[in-house]
mmCIF file with all atom_site columns, C-alpha atoms in Angstrom:
data_model
loop_
_atom_site.group_PDB
_atom_site.id
_atom_site.type_symbol
_atom_site.label_atom_id
_atom_site.label_alt_id
_atom_site.label_comp_id
_atom_site.label_asym_id
_atom_site.label_entity_id
_atom_site.label_seq_id
_atom_site.pdbx_PDB_ins_code
_atom_site.Cartn_x
_atom_site.Cartn_y
_atom_site.Cartn_z
_atom_site.occupancy
_atom_site.B_iso_or_equiv
_atom_site.pdbx_formal_charge
_atom_site.auth_seq_id
_atom_site.auth_comp_id
_atom_site.auth_asym_id
_atom_site.auth_atom_id
_atom_site.pdbx_PDB_model_num
ATOM 1   C CA . MET A 1 1   ? 34.839  -54.930 7.823   1.00 0.00 ? 303 MET A CA 1
ATOM 2   C CA . ILE A 1 2   ? 36.417  -51.605 6.842   1.00 0.00 ? 304 ILE A CA 1
ATOM 3   C CA . GLU A 1 3   ? 39.371  -53.128 4.980   1.00 0.00 ? 305 GLU A CA 1
ATOM 4   C CA . LYS A 1 4   ? 37.553  -53.063 1.652   1.00 0.00 ? 306 LYS A CA 1
ATOM 5   C CA . PHE A 1 5   ? 37.247  -49.250 1.962   1.00 0.00 ? 307 PHE A CA 1
ATOM 6   C CA . LEU A 1 6   ? 41.013  -48.709 2.470   1.00 0.00 ? 308 LEU A CA 1
ATOM 7   C CA . ASN A 1 7   ? 42.222  -49.715 -0.999  1.00 0.00 ? 309 ASN A CA 1
ATOM 8   C CA . GLU A 1 8   ? 42.860  -46.138 -2.202  1.00 0.00 ? 310 GLU A CA 1
ATOM 9   C CA . GLU A 1 9   ? 44.896  -44.870 0.762   1.00 0.00 ? 311 GLU A CA 1
ATOM 10  C CA . GLN A 1 10  ? 41.925  -43.749 2.866   1.00 0.00 ? 312 GLN A CA 1
ATOM 11  C CA . ASP A 1 11  ? 42.637  -42.688 6.449   1.00 0.00 ? 313 ASP A CA 1
ATOM 12  C CA . PRO A 1 12  ? 41.701  -45.785 8.528   1.00 0.00 ? 314 PRO A CA 1
ATOM 13  C CA . LYS A 1 13  ? 40.611  -43.754 11.567  1.00 0.00 ? 315 LYS A CA 1
ATOM 14  C CA . ALA A 1 14  ? 38.354  -41.504 9.536   1.00 0.00 ? 316 ALA A CA 1
ATOM 15  C CA . VAL A 1 15  ? 36.857  -44.483 7.671   1.00 0.00 ? 317 VAL A CA 1
ATOM 16  C CA . GLU A 1 16  ? 36.194  -46.301 10.949  1.00 0.00 ? 318 GLU A CA 1
ATOM 17  C CA . LYS A 1 17  ? 34.300  -43.309 12.404  1.00 0.00 ? 319 LYS A CA 1
ATOM 18  C CA . ILE A 1 18  ? 32.214  -42.918 9.248   1.00 0.00 ? 320 ILE A CA 1
ATOM 19  C CA . TYR A 1 19  ? 31.551  -46.645 9.023   1.00 0.00 ? 321 TYR A CA 1
ATOM 20  C CA . LEU A 1 20  ? 30.268  -46.807 12.613  1.00 0.00 ? 322 LEU A CA 1
ATOM 21  C CA . ARG A 1 21  ? 28.031  -43.809 11.980  1.00 0.00 ? 323 ARG A CA 1
ATOM 22  C CA . LEU A 1 22  ? 26.749  -45.296 8.749   1.00 0.00 ? 324 LEU A CA 1
ATOM 23  C CA . ALA A 1 23  ? 25.840  -48.536 10.506  1.00 0.00 ? 325 ALA A CA 1
ATOM 24  C CA . ASP A 1 24  ? 23.231  -46.589 12.477  1.00 0.00 ? 326 ASP A CA 1
ATOM 25  C CA . LEU A 1 25  ? 21.907  -44.784 9.398   1.00 0.00 ? 327 LEU A CA 1
ATOM 26  C CA . LEU A 1 26  ? 21.477  -47.617 6.898   1.00 0.00 ? 328 LEU A CA 1
ATOM 27  C CA . THR A 1 27  ? 17.925  -48.601 6.013   1.00 0.00 ? 329 THR A CA 1
ATOM 28  C CA . THR A 1 28  ? 16.636  -52.034 5.064   1.00 0.00 ? 330 THR A CA 1
ATOM 29  C CA . GLY A 1 29  ? 18.419  -53.303 1.961   1.00 0.00 ? 331 GLY A CA 1
ATOM 30  C CA . GLU A 1 30  ? 20.908  -50.427 1.941   1.00 0.00 ? 332 GLU A CA 1
ATOM 31  C CA . GLU A 1 31  ? 24.611  -51.230 1.594   1.00 0.00 ? 333 GLU A CA 1
ATOM 32  C CA . ILE A 1 32  ? 27.788  -49.135 1.535   1.00 0.00 ? 334 ILE A CA 1
ATOM 33  C CA . LEU A 1 33  ? 29.504  -48.954 -1.847  1.00 0.00 ? 335 LEU A CA 1
ATOM 34  C CA . TYR A 1 34  ? 32.437  -46.611 -1.258  1.00 0.00 ? 336 TYR A CA 1
ATOM 35  C CA . ILE A 1 35  ? 33.932  -44.202 1.283   1.00 0.00 ? 337 ILE A CA 1
ATOM 36  C CA . ALA A 1 36  ? 36.244  -41.336 0.282   1.00 0.00 ? 338 ALA A CA 1
ATOM 37  C CA . VAL A 1 37  ? 38.235  -39.266 2.799   1.00 0.00 ? 339 VAL A CA 1
ATOM 38  C CA . GLN A 1 38  ? 39.472  -35.719 2.382   1.00 0.00 ? 340 GLN A CA 1
ATOM 39  C CA . LYS A 1 39  ? 43.286  -35.265 2.559   1.00 0.00 ? 341 LYS A CA 1
ATOM 40  C CA . LYS A 1 40  ? 44.389  -31.668 3.072   1.00 0.00 ? 342 LYS A CA 1
ATOM 41  C CA . PRO A 1 41  ? 48.049  -30.889 2.316   1.00 0.00 ? 343 PRO A CA 1
ATOM 42  C CA . ILE A 1 42  ? 48.969  -29.433 5.724   1.00 0.00 ? 344 ILE A CA 1
ATOM 43  C CA . VAL A 1 43  ? 46.504  -30.094 8.548   1.00 0.00 ? 345 VAL A CA 1
ATOM 44  C CA . ASN A 1 44  ? 44.216  -33.092 8.142   1.00 0.00 ? 346 ASN A CA 1
ATOM 45  C CA . LEU A 1 45  ? 43.017  -33.774 11.694  1.00 0.00 ? 347 LEU A CA 1
ATOM 46  C CA . PHE A 1 46  ? 39.270  -33.752 10.994  1.00 0.00 ? 348 PHE A CA 1
ATOM 47  C CA . PRO A 1 47  ? 38.753  -34.552 7.319   1.00 0.00 ? 349 PRO A CA 1
ATOM 48  C CA . ASP A 1 48  ? 35.422  -34.414 5.536   1.00 0.00 ? 350 ASP A CA 1
ATOM 49  C CA . CYS A 1 49  ? 34.159  -37.682 4.030   1.00 0.00 ? 351 CYS A CA 1
ATOM 50  C CA . VAL A 1 50  ? 31.832  -38.830 1.261   1.00 0.00 ? 352 VAL A CA 1
ATOM 51  C CA . ALA A 1 51  ? 30.001  -42.163 1.400   1.00 0.00 ? 353 ALA A CA 1
ATOM 52  C CA . LEU A 1 52  ? 27.997  -43.796 -1.368  1.00 0.00 ? 354 LEU A CA 1
ATOM 53  C CA . THR A 1 53  ? 25.320  -46.430 -0.827  1.00 0.00 ? 355 THR A CA 1
ATOM 54  C CA . ASN A 1 54  ? 23.006  -48.119 -3.260  1.00 0.00 ? 356 ASN A CA 1
ATOM 55  C CA . LYS A 1 55  ? 20.226  -45.720 -2.166  1.00 0.00 ? 357 LYS A CA 1
ATOM 56  C CA . ARG A 1 56  ? 21.891  -42.358 -1.466  1.00 0.00 ? 358 ARG A CA 1
ATOM 57  C CA . ILE A 1 57  ? 25.014  -40.246 -1.176  1.00 0.00 ? 359 ILE A CA 1
ATOM 58  C CA . LEU A 1 58  ? 26.113  -38.815 2.200   1.00 0.00 ? 360 LEU A CA 1
ATOM 59  C CA . PHE A 1 59  ? 28.475  -35.931 3.006   1.00 0.00 ? 361 PHE A CA 1
ATOM 60  C CA . PHE A 1 60  ? 30.040  -36.021 6.509   1.00 0.00 ? 362 PHE A CA 1
ATOM 61  C CA . THR A 1 61  ? 31.621  -33.008 8.242   1.00 0.00 ? 363 THR A CA 1
ATOM 62  C CA . PRO A 1 62  ? 33.292  -33.325 11.701  1.00 0.00 ? 364 PRO A CA 1
ATOM 63  C CA . ALA A 1 63  ? 32.259  -30.743 14.299  1.00 0.00 ? 365 ALA A CA 1
ATOM 64  C CA . ASN A 1 64  ? 33.219  -29.853 17.874  1.00 0.00 ? 366 ASN A CA 1
ATOM 65  C CA . LEU A 1 65  ? 36.868  -30.818 17.320  1.00 0.00 ? 367 LEU A CA 1
ATOM 66  C CA . GLY A 1 66  ? 35.876  -34.159 15.878  1.00 0.00 ? 368 GLY A CA 1
ATOM 67  C CA . LEU A 1 67  ? 33.590  -35.146 18.754  1.00 0.00 ? 369 LEU A CA 1
ATOM 68  C CA . THR A 1 68  ? 30.483  -35.027 16.550  1.00 0.00 ? 370 THR A CA 1
ATOM 69  C CA . ILE A 1 69  ? 29.826  -35.545 12.870  1.00 0.00 ? 371 ILE A CA 1
ATOM 70  C CA . LYS A 1 70  ? 27.241  -33.694 10.841  1.00 0.00 ? 372 LYS A CA 1
ATOM 71  C CA . PHE A 1 71  ? 25.920  -35.222 7.635   1.00 0.00 ? 373 PHE A CA 1
ATOM 72  C CA . ILE A 1 72  ? 23.778  -34.316 4.677   1.00 0.00 ? 374 ILE A CA 1
ATOM 73  C CA . ASP A 1 73  ? 22.309  -37.031 2.435   1.00 0.00 ? 375 ASP A CA 1
ATOM 74  C CA . PHE A 1 74  ? 20.601  -37.072 -0.966  1.00 0.00 ? 376 PHE A CA 1
ATOM 75  C CA . VAL A 1 75  ? 18.721  -39.979 -2.504  1.00 0.00 ? 377 VAL A CA 1
ATOM 76  C CA . TRP A 1 76  ? 19.818  -40.874 -6.014  1.00 0.00 ? 378 TRP A CA 1
ATOM 77  C CA . LYS A 1 77  ? 16.513  -39.944 -7.655  1.00 0.00 ? 379 LYS A CA 1
ATOM 78  C CA . ASP A 1 78  ? 17.014  -36.334 -6.469  1.00 0.00 ? 380 ASP A CA 1
ATOM 79  C CA . ILE A 1 79  ? 20.502  -35.998 -7.968  1.00 0.00 ? 381 ILE A CA 1
ATOM 80  C CA . ILE A 1 80  ? 20.661  -34.422 -11.424 1.00 0.00 ? 382 ILE A CA 1
ATOM 81  C CA . ASP A 1 81  ? 24.392  -34.768 -12.020 1.00 0.00 ? 383 ASP A CA 1
ATOM 82  C CA . VAL A 1 82  ? 27.762  -35.442 -10.400 1.00 0.00 ? 384 VAL A CA 1
ATOM 83  C CA . TYR A 1 83  ? 31.037  -33.651 -11.116 1.00 0.00 ? 385 TYR A CA 1
ATOM 84  C CA . THR A 1 84  ? 34.702  -34.182 -10.437 1.00 0.00 ? 386 THR A CA 1
ATOM 85  C CA . LYS A 1 85  ? 37.485  -31.694 -11.041 1.00 0.00 ? 387 LYS A CA 1
ATOM 86  C CA . GLU A 1 86  ? 41.137  -32.565 -10.607 1.00 0.00 ? 388 GLU A CA 1
ATOM 87  C CA . GLU A 1 87  ? 43.457  -29.817 -9.418  1.00 0.00 ? 389 GLU A CA 1
ATOM 88  C CA . ILE A 1 88  ? 47.168  -29.602 -8.668  1.00 0.00 ? 390 ILE A CA 1
ATOM 89  C CA . ILE A 1 89  ? 46.591  -30.984 -5.190  1.00 0.00 ? 391 ILE A CA 1
ATOM 90  C CA . GLY A 1 90  ? 43.727  -33.427 -5.005  1.00 0.00 ? 392 GLY A CA 1
ATOM 91  C CA . ALA A 1 91  ? 40.330  -33.202 -6.661  1.00 0.00 ? 393 ALA A CA 1
ATOM 92  C CA . ILE A 1 92  ? 36.872  -31.839 -6.013  1.00 0.00 ? 394 ILE A CA 1
ATOM 93  C CA . PHE A 1 93  ? 33.794  -34.056 -6.083  1.00 0.00 ? 395 PHE A CA 1
ATOM 94  C CA . SER A 1 94  ? 30.347  -32.408 -6.086  1.00 0.00 ? 396 SER A CA 1
ATOM 95  C CA . VAL A 1 95  ? 26.707  -33.151 -6.860  1.00 0.00 ? 397 VAL A CA 1
ATOM 96  C CA . LYS A 1 96  ? 23.747  -31.088 -8.043  1.00 0.00 ? 398 LYS A CA 1
ATOM 97  C CA . THR A 1 97  ? 20.183  -31.896 -6.977  1.00 0.00 ? 399 THR A CA 1
ATOM 98  C CA . THR A 1 98  ? 16.770  -31.365 -8.534  1.00 0.00 ? 400 THR A CA 1
ATOM 99  C CA . ASN A 1 99  ? 15.995  -28.406 -6.252  1.00 0.00 ? 401 ASN A CA 1
ATOM 100 C CA . GLY A 1 100 ? 19.187  -26.621 -7.290  1.00 0.00 ? 402 GLY A CA 1
ATOM 101 C CA . ALA A 1 101 ? 21.257  -27.465 -4.208  1.00 0.00 ? 403 ALA A CA 1
ATOM 102 C CA . GLU A 1 102 ? 24.965  -28.255 -4.640  1.00 0.00 ? 404 GLU A CA 1
ATOM 103 C CA . MET A 1 103 ? 27.276  -30.083 -2.266  1.00 0.00 ? 405 MET A CA 1
ATOM 104 C CA . GLY A 1 104 ? 30.909  -31.060 -2.624  1.00 0.00 ? 406 GLY A CA 1
ATOM 105 C CA . VAL A 1 105 ? 34.197  -31.976 -0.953  1.00 0.00 ? 407 VAL A CA 1
ATOM 106 C CA . ASP A 1 106 ? 37.607  -30.669 -1.973  1.00 0.00 ? 408 ASP A CA 1
ATOM 107 C CA . TYR A 1 107 ? 41.129  -32.018 -1.455  1.00 0.00 ? 409 TYR A CA 1
ATOM 108 C CA . LEU A 1 108 ? 40.099  -35.581 -2.155  1.00 0.00 ? 410 LEU A CA 1
ATOM 109 C CA . PRO A 1 109 ? 42.852  -37.908 -3.407  1.00 0.00 ? 411 PRO A CA 1
ATOM 110 C CA . LYS A 1 110 ? 42.392  -38.052 -7.178  1.00 0.00 ? 412 LYS A CA 1
ATOM 111 C CA . ILE A 1 111 ? 41.994  -41.823 -7.263  1.00 0.00 ? 413 ILE A CA 1
ATOM 112 C CA . GLN A 1 112 ? 39.255  -41.616 -4.624  1.00 0.00 ? 414 GLN A CA 1
ATOM 113 C CA . ALA A 1 113 ? 37.481  -38.832 -6.526  1.00 0.00 ? 415 ALA A CA 1
ATOM 114 C CA . ARG A 1 114 ? 37.554  -40.969 -9.678  1.00 0.00 ? 416 ARG A CA 1
ATOM 115 C CA . LYS A 1 115 ? 36.097  -43.923 -7.798  1.00 0.00 ? 417 LYS A CA 1
ATOM 116 C CA . LEU A 1 116 ? 33.346  -41.728 -6.386  1.00 0.00 ? 418 LEU A CA 1
ATOM 117 C CA . TYR A 1 117 ? 32.531  -40.472 -9.865  1.00 0.00 ? 419 TYR A CA 1
ATOM 118 C CA . GLN A 1 118 ? 32.515  -44.005 -11.288 1.00 0.00 ? 420 GLN A CA 1
ATOM 119 C CA . TYR A 1 119 ? 30.177  -45.395 -8.620  1.00 0.00 ? 421 TYR A CA 1
ATOM 120 C CA . ALA A 1 120 ? 27.956  -42.320 -8.765  1.00 0.00 ? 422 ALA A CA 1
ATOM 121 C CA . GLN A 1 121 ? 27.538  -42.573 -12.543 1.00 0.00 ? 423 GLN A CA 1
ATOM 122 C CA . GLU A 1 122 ? 26.610  -46.249 -12.242 1.00 0.00 ? 424 GLU A CA 1
ATOM 123 C CA . ARG A 1 123 ? 23.992  -45.469 -9.621  1.00 0.00 ? 425 ARG A CA 1
ATOM 124 C CA . LYS A 1 124 ? 22.611  -42.567 -11.663 1.00 0.00 ? 426 LYS A CA 1
ATOM 125 C CA . GLU A 1 125 ? 22.316  -44.825 -14.690 1.00 0.00 ? 427 GLU A CA 1
ATOM 126 C CA . SER A 1 126 ? 20.465  -47.428 -12.621 1.00 0.00 ? 428 SER A CA 1
ATOM 127 C CA . GLU A 1 127 ? 18.151  -44.738 -11.264 1.00 0.00 ? 429 GLU A CA 1
ATOM 128 C CA . ARG A 1 128 ? 17.451  -43.397 -14.775 1.00 0.00 ? 430 ARG A CA 1
ATOM 129 C CA . GLU A 1 129 ? 16.512  -46.894 -15.950 1.00 0.00 ? 431 GLU A CA 1
ATOM 130 C CA . ALA A 1 130 ? 14.301  -47.423 -12.899 1.00 0.00 ? 432 ALA A CA 1
ATOM 131 C CA . ARG A 1 131 ? 12.628  -44.050 -13.541 1.00 0.00 ? 433 ARG A CA 1
ATOM 132 C CA . ARG A 1 132 ? 12.074  -44.953 -17.196 1.00 0.00 ? 434 ARG A CA 1
ATOM 133 C CA . LEU A 1 133 ? 10.434  -48.228 -16.201 1.00 0.00 ? 435 LEU A CA 1
ATOM 134 C CA . ARG A 1 134 ? 8.245   -46.480 -13.636 1.00 0.00 ? 436 ARG A CA 1
ATOM 135 C CA . ASP A 1 135 ? 7.126   -43.907 -16.217 1.00 0.00 ? 437 ASP A CA 1
ATOM 136 C CA . LEU A 1 136 ? 6.411   -46.686 -18.712 1.00 0.00 ? 438 LEU A CA 1
ATOM 137 C CA . GLU A 1 137 ? 4.312   -48.603 -16.184 1.00 0.00 ? 439 GLU A CA 1
ATOM 138 C CA . GLU A 1 138 ? 2.382   -45.444 -15.309 1.00 0.00 ? 440 GLU A CA 1
ATOM 139 C CA . LYS A 1 139 ? 1.656   -44.762 -18.987 1.00 0.00 ? 441 LYS A CA 1
ATOM 140 C CA . ARG A 1 140 ? 0.522   -48.360 -19.498 1.00 0.00 ? 442 ARG A CA 1
ATOM 141 C CA . ALA A 1 141 ? -1.719  -48.137 -16.451 1.00 0.00 ? 443 ALA A CA 1
ATOM 142 C CA . GLU A 1 142 ? -3.233  -44.854 -17.680 1.00 0.00 ? 444 GLU A CA 1
ATOM 143 C CA . SER A 1 143 ? -3.735  -46.281 -21.175 1.00 0.00 ? 445 SER A CA 1
ATOM 144 C CA . GLY A 1 144 ? -5.396  -49.405 -19.766 1.00 0.00 ? 446 GLY A CA 1
ATOM 145 C CA . ALA A 1 145 ? -7.710  -47.312 -17.603 1.00 0.00 ? 447 ALA A CA 1
ATOM 146 C CA . ILE A 1 146 ? -8.730  -45.163 -20.588 1.00 0.00 ? 448 ILE A CA 1
ATOM 147 C CA . GLN A 1 147 ? -9.430  -48.226 -22.759 1.00 0.00 ? 449 GLN A CA 1
ATOM 148 C CA . PHE A 1 148 ? -11.477 -49.809 -19.977 1.00 0.00 ? 450 PHE A CA 1
ATOM 149 C CA . GLU A 1 149 ? -13.542 -46.628 -19.548 1.00 0.00 ? 451 GLU A CA 1
ATOM 150 C CA . ASN A 1 150 ? -14.166 -46.389 -23.314 1.00 0.00 ? 452 ASN A CA 1
ATOM 151 C CA . ALA A 1 151 ? -15.228 -50.043 -23.497 1.00 0.00 ? 453 ALA A CA 1
ATOM 152 C CA . ALA A 1 152 ? -17.567 -49.611 -20.538 1.00 0.00 ? 454 ALA A CA 1
ATOM 153 C CA . ARG A 1 153 ? -19.047 -46.448 -22.077 1.00 0.00 ? 455 ARG A CA 1
ATOM 154 C CA . MET A 1 154 ? -19.625 -48.129 -25.449 1.00 0.00 ? 456 MET A CA 1
ATOM 155 C CA . SER A 1 155 ? -21.179 -51.166 -23.754 1.00 0.00 ? 457 SER A CA 1
ATOM 156 C CA . SER A 1 156 ? -23.597 -48.998 -21.792 1.00 0.00 ? 458 SER A CA 1
ATOM 157 C CA . GLN A 1 157 ? -24.669 -47.167 -24.966 1.00 0.00 ? 459 GLN A CA 1
ATOM 158 C CA . GLN A 1 158 ? -25.579 -50.314 -26.937 1.00 0.00 ? 460 GLN A CA 1
ATOM 159 C CA . PRO A 1 159 ? -29.366 -51.106 -26.880 1.00 0.00 ? 461 PRO A CA 1
ATOM 160 C CA . VAL A 1 160 ? -30.349 -54.313 -25.167 1.00 0.00 ? 462 VAL A CA 1
ATOM 161 C CA . THR A 1 161 ? -32.746 -56.504 -27.197 1.00 0.00 ? 463 THR A CA 1
ATOM 162 C CA . PRO A 1 162 ? -35.225 -58.304 -24.930 1.00 0.00 ? 464 PRO A CA 1
ATOM 163 C CA . VAL A 1 163 ? -35.282 -62.064 -25.305 1.00 0.00 ? 465 VAL A CA 1
ATOM 164 C CA . VAL A 1 164 ? -38.734 -63.724 -25.213 1.00 0.00 ? 466 VAL A CA 1
ATOM 165 C CA . ALA A 1 165 ? -38.612 -67.299 -24.074 1.00 0.00 ? 467 ALA A CA 1
ATOM 166 C CA . THR A 1 166 ? -40.838 -69.720 -26.032 1.00 0.00 ? 468 THR A CA 1
ATOM 167 C CA . PRO A 1 167 ? -41.836 -72.973 -24.303 1.00 0.00 ? 469 PRO A CA 1
ATOM 168 C CA . GLU A 1 168 ? -40.268 -75.883 -26.137 1.00 0.00 ? 470 GLU A CA 1
ATOM 169 C CA . SER A 1 169 ? -43.322 -78.141 -25.576 1.00 0.00 ? 471 SER A CA 1
ATOM 170 C CA . GLU A 1 170 ? -45.677 -75.926 -27.619 1.00 0.00 ? 472 GLU A CA 1
ATOM 171 C CA . PRO A 1 171 ? -45.350 -76.193 -31.414 1.00 0.00 ? 473 PRO A CA 1
ATOM 172 C CA . VAL A 1 172 ? -45.100 -73.011 -33.357 1.00 0.00 ? 474 VAL A CA 1
ATOM 173 C CA . HIS A 1 173 ? -47.862 -72.693 -36.011 1.00 0.00 ? 475 HIS A CA 1
ATOM 174 C CA . ILE A 1 174 ? -47.103 -70.602 -39.017 1.00 0.00 ? 476 ILE A CA 1
ATOM 175 C CA . PRO A 1 175 ? -50.356 -69.326 -40.596 1.00 0.00 ? 477 PRO A CA 1
ATOM 176 C CA . GLU A 1 176 ? -50.845 -70.092 -44.281 1.00 0.00 ? 478 GLU A CA 1
ATOM 177 C CA . PRO A 1 177 ? -51.123 -67.095 -46.551 1.00 0.00 ? 479 PRO A CA 1
ATOM 178 C CA . ALA A 1 178 ? -54.734 -66.098 -47.333 1.00 0.00 ? 480 ALA A CA 1
ATOM 179 C CA . PRO A 1 179 ? -55.860 -66.853 -50.912 1.00 0.00 ? 481 PRO A CA 1
ATOM 180 C CA . ALA A 1 180 ? -55.758 -63.981 -53.298 1.00 0.00 ? 482 ALA A CA 1
ATOM 181 C CA . PRO A 1 181 ? -59.199 -62.439 -53.872 1.00 0.00 ? 483 PRO A CA 1
ATOM 182 C CA . ALA A 1 182 ? -60.846 -63.358 -57.144 1.00 0.00 ? 484 ALA A CA 1
ATOM 183 C CA . PRO A 1 183 ? -60.800 -60.626 -59.716 1.00 0.00 ? 485 PRO A CA 1
ATOM 184 C CA . ILE A 1 184 ? -64.016 -58.665 -59.936 1.00 0.00 ? 486 ILE A CA 1
ATOM 185 C CA . VAL A 1 185 ? -65.573 -58.819 -63.409 1.00 0.00 ? 487 VAL A CA 1
ATOM 186 C CA . HIS A 1 186 ? -67.596 -55.773 -64.175 1.00 0.00 ? 488 HIS A CA 1
ATOM 187 C CA . GLU A 1 187 ? -70.462 -56.390 -66.564 1.00 0.00 ? 489 GLU A CA 1
ATOM 188 C CA . ALA A 1 188 ? -70.975 -53.851 -69.271 1.00 0.00 ? 490 ALA A CA 1
ATOM 189 C CA . PRO A 1 189 ? -73.968 -51.600 -68.371 1.00 0.00 ? 491 PRO A CA 1
ATOM 190 C CA . LYS A 1 190 ? -77.168 -52.109 -70.388 1.00 0.00 ? 492 LYS A CA 1
ATOM 191 C CA . PRO A 1 191 ? -78.363 -49.133 -72.461 1.00 0.00 ? 493 PRO A CA 1
ATOM 192 C CA . ASP A 1 192 ? -81.125 -47.108 -70.912 1.00 0.00 ? 494 ASP A CA 1
ATOM 193 C CA . GLU A 1 193 ? -84.306 -48.042 -72.859 1.00 0.00 ? 495 GLU A CA 1
ATOM 194 C CA . LEU A 1 194 ? -86.103 -44.798 -72.051 1.00 0.00 ? 496 LEU A CA 1
ATOM 195 C CA . THR A 1 195 ? -83.188 -42.769 -73.345 1.00 0.00 ? 497 THR A CA 1
ATOM 196 C CA . GLU A 1 196 ? -83.125 -44.781 -76.526 1.00 0.00 ? 498 GLU A CA 1
ATOM 197 C CA . LYS A 1 197 ? -86.885 -44.323 -77.062 1.00 0.00 ? 499 LYS A CA 1
ATOM 198 C CA . LEU A 1 198 ? -86.549 -40.605 -76.512 1.00 0.00 ? 500 LEU A CA 1
ATOM 199 C CA . LYS A 1 199 ? -83.718 -40.440 -79.007 1.00 0.00 ? 501 LYS A CA 1
ATOM 200 C CA . LYS A 1 200 ? -85.755 -42.312 -81.597 1.00 0.00 ? 502 LYS A CA 1
ATOM 201 C CA . LEU A 1 201 ? -88.744 -40.092 -80.916 1.00 0.00 ? 503 LEU A CA 1
ATOM 202 C CA . ARG A 1 202 ? -86.606 -37.018 -81.396 1.00 0.00 ? 504 ARG A CA 1
ATOM 203 C CA . MET A 1 203 ? -85.236 -38.478 -84.616 1.00 0.00 ? 505 MET A CA 1
ATOM 204 C CA . LEU A 1 204 ? -88.758 -38.952 -85.993 1.00 0.00 ? 506 LEU A CA 1
ATOM 205 C CA . PHE A 1 205 ? -89.648 -35.416 -85.109 1.00 0.00 ? 507 PHE A CA 1
ATOM 206 C CA . ASP A 1 206 ? -86.468 -34.018 -86.625 1.00 0.00 ? 508 ASP A CA 1
ATOM 207 C CA . ASN A 1 207 ? -87.093 -35.899 -89.854 1.00 0.00 ? 509 ASN A CA 1
ATOM 208 C CA . GLY A 1 208 ? -90.640 -34.509 -90.086 1.00 0.00 ? 510 GLY A CA 1
ATOM 209 C CA . LEU A 1 209 ? -92.228 -37.879 -89.691 1.00 0.00 ? 511 LEU A CA 1
ATOM 210 C CA . ILE A 1 210 ? -94.332 -36.762 -86.739 1.00 0.00 ? 512 ILE A CA 1
ATOM 211 C CA . SER A 1 211 ? -95.755 -33.415 -85.751 1.00 0.00 ? 513 SER A CA 1
ATOM 212 C CA . GLN A 1 212 ? -94.889 -31.325 -82.772 1.00 0.00 ? 514 GLN A CA 1
ATOM 213 C CA . GLU A 1 213 ? -98.099 -32.328 -81.041 1.00 0.00 ? 515 GLU A CA 1
ATOM 214 C CA . GLU A 1 214 ? -97.476 -36.017 -81.646 1.00 0.00 ? 516 GLU A CA 1
ATOM 215 C CA . TYR A 1 215 ? -93.870 -35.636 -80.358 1.00 0.00 ? 517 TYR A CA 1
ATOM 216 C CA . ASN A 1 216 ? -94.993 -33.896 -77.198 1.00 0.00 ? 518 ASN A CA 1
ATOM 217 C CA . ASN A 1 217 ? -97.757 -36.413 -76.474 1.00 0.00 ? 519 ASN A CA 1
ATOM 218 C CA . LYS A 1 218 ? -95.494 -39.414 -77.064 1.00 0.00 ? 520 LYS A CA 1
ATOM 219 C CA . LYS A 1 219 ? -92.752 -37.896 -74.897 1.00 0.00 ? 521 LYS A CA 1
ATOM 220 C CA . LEU A 1 220 ? -95.209 -37.403 -72.072 1.00 0.00 ? 522 LEU A CA 1
ATOM 221 C CA . ASP A 1 221 ? -96.348 -41.000 -72.400 1.00 0.00 ? 523 ASP A CA 1
ATOM 222 C CA . LEU A 1 222 ? -92.746 -42.241 -72.119 1.00 0.00 ? 524 LEU A CA 1
ATOM 223 C CA . LEU A 1 223 ? -91.933 -40.049 -69.134 1.00 0.00 ? 525 LEU A CA 1
ATOM 224 C CA . SER A 1 224 ? -95.134 -41.100 -67.377 1.00 0.00 ? 526 SER A CA 1
ATOM 225 C CA . ASP A 1 225 ? -93.828 -44.646 -67.171 1.00 0.00 ? 527 ASP A CA 1
ATOM 226 C CA . LEU A 1 226 ? -91.066 -43.550 -64.718 1.00 0.00 ? 528 LEU A CA 1
#
């Protein structure tokens, strides 16, 4: 099982210890991608190791003369960037997380450090794409919720016209328009006969045809008829 992690001159004993420890740490659907082992130039009895999985990156440090192994892990979504620096002897591989923490291993064989960097970049790219899709889905969900709320608000504001049901068996009678009223013809008023007689009487008096006494008496006679 560990042969596929020994292609770049990894220490078989160190890989076996890390592999057995990883078997107890893997979650559902998690698989090991690569294991790199530190190789110090002089003493390399208890080397540090770096393991990559499809979900996280783990740094292993032997303790108690190799009897125990401490580890620190970071999920890919919390890793901002990965770095590798090649030196005269070996290379350094390190990561930087979202909370500002940094972790690294030195004296890695250069080929192993390059492989770590390659796998880490691929996983970071996959995580960026997954994050982009999650953000897009969240924005779509928020946009859909806003549109639904606006539609519901507009629907509640529209007046509802009551519908009056008319029985189909009863015919609907439309009243005929009422005939236009006949035009009123006003007859010309007749002249007032008394007024005319008084005018004529006055004319006779003015022309000297009757005396004042005769005018007064005749006027009284006309007015007495009222």
